[in-house]
Coordinates of C-alpha atoms and ligand atoms in Angstrom, one line a residue:
M737 CA 103.6 -65.1 -79.8
N738 CA 100.8 -62.8 -79.3
A739 CA 101.7 -60.1 -75.8
H740 CA 98.2 -61.1 -74.4
L741 CA 99.8 -64.6 -74.0
H742 CA 101.0 -66.6 -70.6
I743 CA 101.4 -70.2 -70.9
N744 CA 102.7 -71.6 -67.7
P745 CA 106.0 -74.1 -68.4
E746 CA 104.6 -77.3 -68.1
V747 CA 101.5 -76.6 -70.4
E748 CA 104.5 -74.8 -72.8
Q749 CA 107.0 -77.9 -72.7
A750 CA 103.9 -80.6 -73.4
L751 CA 103.3 -78.1 -76.3
R752 CA 106.8 -78.1 -77.8
S753 CA 107.1 -82.2 -77.4
N754 CA 103.0 -83.0 -78.5
K755 CA 102.6 -84.5 -75.4
P756 CA 99.0 -84.3 -75.3
V757 CA 97.2 -81.1 -73.6
V758 CA 93.6 -80.7 -72.4
A759 CA 92.4 -77.0 -72.1
L760 CA 89.6 -76.2 -69.3
E761 CA 87.0 -73.6 -69.1
S762 CA 87.1 -71.4 -65.9
T763 CA 83.2 -69.9 -66.2
I764 CA 82.5 -72.9 -64.9
I765 CA 84.4 -71.9 -61.9
S766 CA 83.2 -68.6 -61.3
H767 CA 79.6 -68.6 -62.3
G768 CA 78.6 -72.3 -62.3
M769 CA 79.3 -73.8 -58.6
P770 CA 79.4 -73.0 -55.1
Y771 CA 82.5 -71.9 -53.1
P772 CA 84.5 -74.8 -52.6
K773 CA 82.8 -76.9 -54.0
N774 CA 83.6 -75.2 -57.8
V775 CA 87.8 -75.3 -56.4
E776 CA 88.2 -78.9 -55.5
T777 CA 86.2 -79.8 -58.2
A778 CA 88.7 -77.3 -60.9
L779 CA 91.3 -79.3 -59.6
S780 CA 90.5 -82.8 -59.1
V781 CA 89.6 -82.6 -62.2
E782 CA 92.5 -81.2 -63.3
Q783 CA 94.7 -84.2 -61.3
I784 CA 92.3 -87.0 -63.4
V785 CA 93.4 -84.9 -66.7
R786 CA 96.7 -86.4 -65.8
D787 CA 95.6 -89.6 -64.2
H788 CA 95.2 -90.3 -68.0
G789 CA 98.2 -88.5 -69.3
A790 CA 97.8 -84.8 -70.4
V791 CA 98.7 -82.3 -69.3
P792 CA 95.8 -79.7 -68.3
A793 CA 95.2 -76.2 -68.9
T794 CA 92.5 -74.1 -67.3
I795 CA 92.3 -71.2 -68.5
G796 CA 91.1 -67.5 -67.5
V797 CA 92.4 -64.2 -67.9
M798 CA 94.1 -62.0 -65.5
D799 CA 96.3 -58.8 -64.9
G800 CA 95.7 -58.2 -68.8
K801 CA 97.2 -61.7 -69.4
C802 CA 95.2 -65.0 -70.8
V803 CA 95.8 -67.5 -68.3
V804 CA 96.6 -70.8 -70.3
G805 CA 97.5 -73.5 -67.4
M806 CA 96.1 -71.7 -64.2
S807 CA 97.8 -71.9 -60.8
R808 CA 96.5 -73.6 -57.5
K809 CA 96.6 -70.1 -55.6
Q810 CA 95.3 -68.6 -59.4
I811 CA 91.8 -71.4 -59.6
E812 CA 91.3 -70.8 -55.6
T813 CA 91.1 -67.0 -56.8
F814 CA 88.7 -67.4 -58.6
G815 CA 86.7 -70.3 -57.2
K816 CA 86.9 -66.9 -54.4
S817 CA 85.9 -63.8 -56.2
K818 CA 82.7 -62.3 -56.6
D819 CA 84.0 -59.8 -59.0
V820 CA 84.6 -62.2 -62.1
W821 CA 83.7 -61.3 -65.4
K822 CA 82.3 -63.9 -67.4
V823 CA 83.8 -62.9 -70.7
S824 CA 82.7 -64.4 -74.2
L825 CA 84.8 -63.7 -77.0
R826 CA 83.1 -59.8 -77.7
D827 CA 84.4 -59.2 -73.7
L828 CA 87.8 -60.6 -74.1
P829 CA 89.1 -57.2 -75.6
Y830 CA 87.5 -55.3 -72.9
V831 CA 89.2 -58.3 -70.3
V832 CA 92.2 -57.9 -71.3
S833 CA 92.5 -53.9 -71.3
Q834 CA 91.1 -53.2 -68.9
K835 CA 93.2 -55.8 -66.1
L836 CA 90.1 -57.4 -65.1
L837 CA 89.4 -60.9 -63.3
G838 CA 88.1 -62.5 -66.5
A839 CA 86.4 -66.6 -65.9
T840 CA 86.3 -67.2 -70.0
T841 CA 83.1 -69.1 -71.4
V842 CA 82.9 -71.8 -74.0
A843 CA 83.9 -69.5 -76.5
A844 CA 87.0 -67.8 -75.4
T845 CA 87.9 -70.3 -73.5
M846 CA 88.2 -72.0 -77.4
R847 CA 89.7 -69.6 -79.1
I848 CA 92.9 -69.5 -76.2
A849 CA 93.7 -72.6 -76.6
S850 CA 93.5 -72.3 -80.5
M851 CA 95.4 -69.1 -80.0
S852 CA 97.7 -71.8 -77.5
G853 CA 98.0 -75.1 -80.3
I854 CA 95.8 -76.8 -77.2
K855 CA 92.9 -79.7 -79.7
I856 CA 91.2 -80.7 -77.0
F857 CA 88.9 -78.5 -74.3
V858 CA 86.9 -79.9 -72.0
T859 CA 84.0 -78.5 -70.7
G860 CA 80.7 -79.7 -68.9
G861 CA 78.0 -78.1 -71.0
I862 CA 78.0 -75.9 -74.2
G863 CA 75.4 -72.7 -74.5
G864 CA 73.3 -72.9 -78.0
V865 CA 69.9 -71.6 -78.5
H866 CA 68.1 -71.2 -76.4
R867 CA 64.5 -71.6 -75.9
G868 CA 62.3 -69.1 -77.6
A869 CA 65.4 -67.8 -79.8
E870 CA 63.4 -66.9 -83.1
H871 CA 62.7 -63.9 -80.6
T872 CA 65.1 -63.3 -78.9
M873 CA 67.4 -64.2 -81.0
D874 CA 69.2 -65.9 -78.2
I875 CA 72.5 -68.0 -79.9
S876 CA 75.3 -68.9 -77.4
A877 CA 78.7 -67.3 -79.4
D878 CA 79.5 -70.7 -77.7
L879 CA 78.3 -72.0 -81.6
T880 CA 79.4 -69.7 -83.9
E881 CA 83.5 -69.9 -82.4
M882 CA 82.5 -74.2 -82.8
A883 CA 82.1 -72.8 -86.3
Q884 CA 85.5 -71.9 -87.0
T885 CA 87.9 -72.8 -84.3
D886 CA 89.4 -75.7 -85.1
V887 CA 89.2 -77.1 -80.4
A888 CA 87.7 -80.2 -80.1
I889 CA 84.9 -79.7 -77.0
V890 CA 84.3 -83.0 -74.5
S891 CA 81.0 -82.0 -72.7
A892 CA 77.6 -84.0 -71.8
G893 CA 75.7 -82.4 -74.5
V894 CA 73.6 -79.4 -74.7
K895 CA 71.3 -79.1 -71.3
S896 CA 67.7 -78.9 -71.7
I897 CA 68.0 -74.2 -70.5
L898 CA 68.5 -74.4 -73.7
D899 CA 66.9 -76.4 -77.5
I900 CA 68.4 -78.9 -78.2
G901 CA 66.9 -79.6 -81.6
L902 CA 67.5 -75.9 -82.8
T903 CA 70.9 -76.2 -81.5
L904 CA 71.5 -79.2 -83.5
E905 CA 70.2 -77.8 -86.2
Y906 CA 73.0 -75.4 -86.0
L907 CA 75.9 -77.4 -85.2
E908 CA 74.8 -79.1 -89.0
T909 CA 74.4 -76.4 -90.5
F910 CA 77.6 -74.8 -89.9
G911 CA 79.1 -78.6 -90.3
I912 CA 80.0 -78.8 -87.3
P913 CA 80.5 -82.7 -86.5
V914 CA 78.4 -84.2 -83.3
V915 CA 79.6 -87.7 -82.1
T916 CA 78.1 -89.3 -78.7
F917 CA 81.0 -91.5 -76.6
G918 CA 78.7 -94.9 -76.6
S919 CA 75.4 -94.1 -77.3
D920 CA 73.0 -94.2 -80.2
E921 CA 71.0 -91.1 -78.0
F922 CA 72.5 -87.3 -77.6
P923 CA 73.1 -86.9 -73.9
S924 CA 70.6 -83.3 -72.5
F925 CA 73.6 -83.1 -70.0
Y926 CA 71.8 -84.1 -66.7
S927 CA 70.1 -87.4 -68.4
R928 CA 71.8 -89.4 -70.3
E929 CA 68.4 -88.9 -72.8
S930 CA 67.5 -85.7 -74.6
G931 CA 64.9 -87.1 -77.1
F932 CA 68.0 -87.1 -79.9
K933 CA 69.4 -89.6 -82.3
S934 CA 73.5 -88.1 -81.5
P935 CA 74.1 -87.9 -85.8
L936 CA 76.8 -89.9 -85.0
R937 CA 78.3 -92.0 -82.8
L938 CA 81.6 -93.7 -82.4
D939 CA 83.4 -95.9 -79.7
D940 CA 86.5 -95.8 -78.0
P941 CA 88.8 -92.7 -78.1
A942 CA 91.3 -93.7 -80.2
S943 CA 88.4 -93.6 -83.8
I944 CA 87.4 -90.2 -82.5
A945 CA 91.3 -89.2 -82.7
E946 CA 91.4 -90.4 -85.8
M947 CA 88.3 -88.4 -87.0
L948 CA 89.6 -85.1 -85.2
Q949 CA 93.2 -86.1 -87.1
A950 CA 90.6 -86.2 -91.1
K951 CA 88.6 -83.5 -90.3
W952 CA 91.9 -81.3 -89.6
S953 CA 94.4 -82.3 -91.9
M954 CA 91.5 -81.6 -94.7
G955 CA 91.1 -78.3 -94.1
L956 CA 87.7 -78.5 -92.6
N957 CA 87.9 -76.0 -90.0
G958 CA 86.7 -75.7 -87.0
S959 CA 85.1 -77.9 -83.9
V960 CA 83.5 -81.3 -82.9
L961 CA 81.5 -81.9 -80.4
I962 CA 82.3 -84.8 -78.6
A963 CA 78.9 -85.4 -76.2
N964 CA 80.0 -87.9 -73.2
P965 CA 77.1 -89.4 -71.6
L966 CA 77.0 -89.3 -67.7
S967 CA 76.7 -92.6 -66.2
K968 CA 73.6 -93.8 -65.1
E969 CA 74.2 -93.8 -61.9
A970 CA 74.4 -90.6 -61.8
S971 CA 71.8 -89.1 -64.6
I972 CA 68.9 -87.8 -63.4
D973 CA 65.6 -88.2 -64.5
R974 CA 64.4 -86.5 -68.0
N975 CA 60.9 -85.1 -66.9
E976 CA 62.1 -84.4 -63.7
M977 CA 64.7 -82.1 -64.8
E978 CA 61.5 -80.8 -67.1
S979 CA 59.6 -79.0 -64.8
H980 CA 63.1 -77.5 -62.8
I981 CA 64.0 -76.1 -66.1
Q982 CA 59.9 -74.9 -66.3
G983 CA 60.5 -73.4 -63.0
A984 CA 63.8 -71.4 -64.1
L985 CA 62.5 -69.8 -67.3
T986 CA 59.6 -68.6 -66.0
A987 CA 61.6 -67.1 -62.9
A988 CA 64.3 -65.9 -65.8
E989 CA 61.5 -64.3 -67.3
H990 CA 59.1 -62.9 -64.2
A991 CA 62.9 -61.4 -63.2
G992 CA 63.5 -59.7 -66.4
V993 CA 66.8 -61.0 -66.6
S994 CA 68.7 -61.0 -70.1
G995 CA 71.6 -61.0 -72.4
K996 CA 74.6 -62.7 -70.9
E997 CA 72.7 -62.9 -67.3
V998 CA 70.3 -65.4 -69.0
T999 CA 72.7 -69.0 -69.0
P1000 CA 73.5 -68.3 -64.9
F1001 CA 70.5 -68.1 -63.8
L1002 CA 68.8 -70.5 -64.8
L1003 CA 71.8 -72.9 -63.4
K1004 CA 71.5 -71.2 -60.6
Y1005 CA 67.6 -71.7 -59.6
I1006 CA 68.0 -75.2 -61.0
A1007 CA 71.2 -76.2 -59.2
D1008 CA 69.4 -74.5 -55.8
Y1009 CA 65.9 -76.3 -56.9
T1010 CA 67.5 -80.2 -57.2
S1011 CA 69.7 -79.2 -54.1
G1012 CA 72.5 -81.2 -54.3
E1013 CA 71.2 -83.6 -56.3
S1014 CA 71.7 -81.0 -59.6
L1015 CA 75.4 -80.0 -58.3
E1016 CA 76.3 -84.2 -58.2
A1017 CA 75.7 -84.4 -62.0
N1018 CA 77.8 -81.6 -62.8
I1019 CA 80.7 -82.3 -60.8
A1020 CA 80.6 -86.5 -61.7
L1021 CA 79.9 -85.3 -65.7
I1022 CA 82.7 -82.5 -65.5
R1023 CA 85.6 -85.5 -63.8
S1024 CA 84.2 -88.6 -66.6
N1025 CA 84.2 -86.3 -69.1
A1026 CA 87.5 -85.8 -68.4
A1027 CA 89.3 -88.6 -68.4
L1028 CA 87.6 -89.3 -72.1
G1029 CA 89.0 -85.9 -72.9
A1030 CA 92.6 -87.0 -71.6
R1031 CA 92.4 -90.8 -73.1
I1032 CA 91.4 -89.0 -77.0
A1033 CA 94.1 -86.1 -76.6
S1034 CA 96.5 -89.1 -75.1
A1035 CA 95.8 -90.7 -78.8
Y1036 CA 95.4 -88.2 -81.1
A1037 CA 99.0 -86.5 -79.9
D1038 CA 100.0 -90.6 -80.9
Ligands
PSU640 N1 76.0 -74.3 -69.7 C1 76.1 -75.6 -68.7 N2 76.8 -75.3 -67.2 C2 77.8 -73.4 -68.1 C3 77.6 -72.9 -69.2 C4 76.9 -73.2 -69.7 O1 75.5 -76.5 -68.1 O2 78.7 -73.8 -67.1 C5 78.5 -71.9 -69.1 C6 79.7 -71.9 -69.9 O3 80.7 -71.6 -69.3 C7 78.8 -72.2 -72.0 C8 78.4 -70.4 -71.2 O4 80.7 -70.9 -72.4 O5 77.8 -70.9 -69.7 C9 77.4 -69.8 -72.7 O6 77.3 -68.2 -71.5 P1 76.1 -68.3 -72.5 O7 74.0 -68.6 -72.8 O8 75.7 -66.7 -72.6 O9 76.8 -67.9 -74.6
MN641 MN1 73.3 -65.7 -74.3

């Protein structure tokens, strides 16, 4: 086994005996939500995974190791510390060799999950093709990673800080199936609607697990994006979100934000300007994704 991988004993045991395991990322803890809601949410998400019959494995970088299955204390460290690196794929060797504290994005988390043998990964939203990418070339490494790594991702769709249409085109080009759970429309994170039809739809976790099995057993490499629309009660009106997103994009341009800072800047702006509402929606959707991910992981293990 890779010397930089540290899998906790409970996760290791579950993987060895083919029990369902669900990977969880840490960028959402360190850069996606304020303390202490971030820690409370991360711990409750782990509990939801357990309640649905799977073992949670929150992933991040610490002391030169890719930690797979953080302890409660480690989750608190990621939630409280000020200088946590946002680690995408390109940052991973630097942060590991420099022994820094690193919160992993979707791209880095799924690669570490794959190194460990975990097949299902639950998050809030993935990175994608940014609006204006035809000029900036700002396309998240989450997408390139999804093209090659055999880990399925459960998310609430794609946040409309991104260009959802171009992101769906990219996923099609790279052969990444996009399946929405129980809906014909692809969701846009805070909203059940996006204005885009979902390429595929399945209505139960077992059918999704069968599709994963079919894909990987044929040697078709890469991820499957499983979109789980937020409940109607927690969903925020799409037009209301659009005005906040426009504000966030304008503020980012004025502040000259670029590179890896773009996504955290936009997320924080929206959270600040929608006060509690977007944070509550964010918590509701990640909890719902955790339940669905654990059910798919259980079906896949069967
Ligand atoms: N989108 C969200 N919430 C998030 C992220 C994206 O709605 O927390 C985080 C995830 O960790 C994702 C990362 O992998 O941002 C993408 O960053 P970038 O666009 O810099 O690749
Ligand atoms: Mn980017």
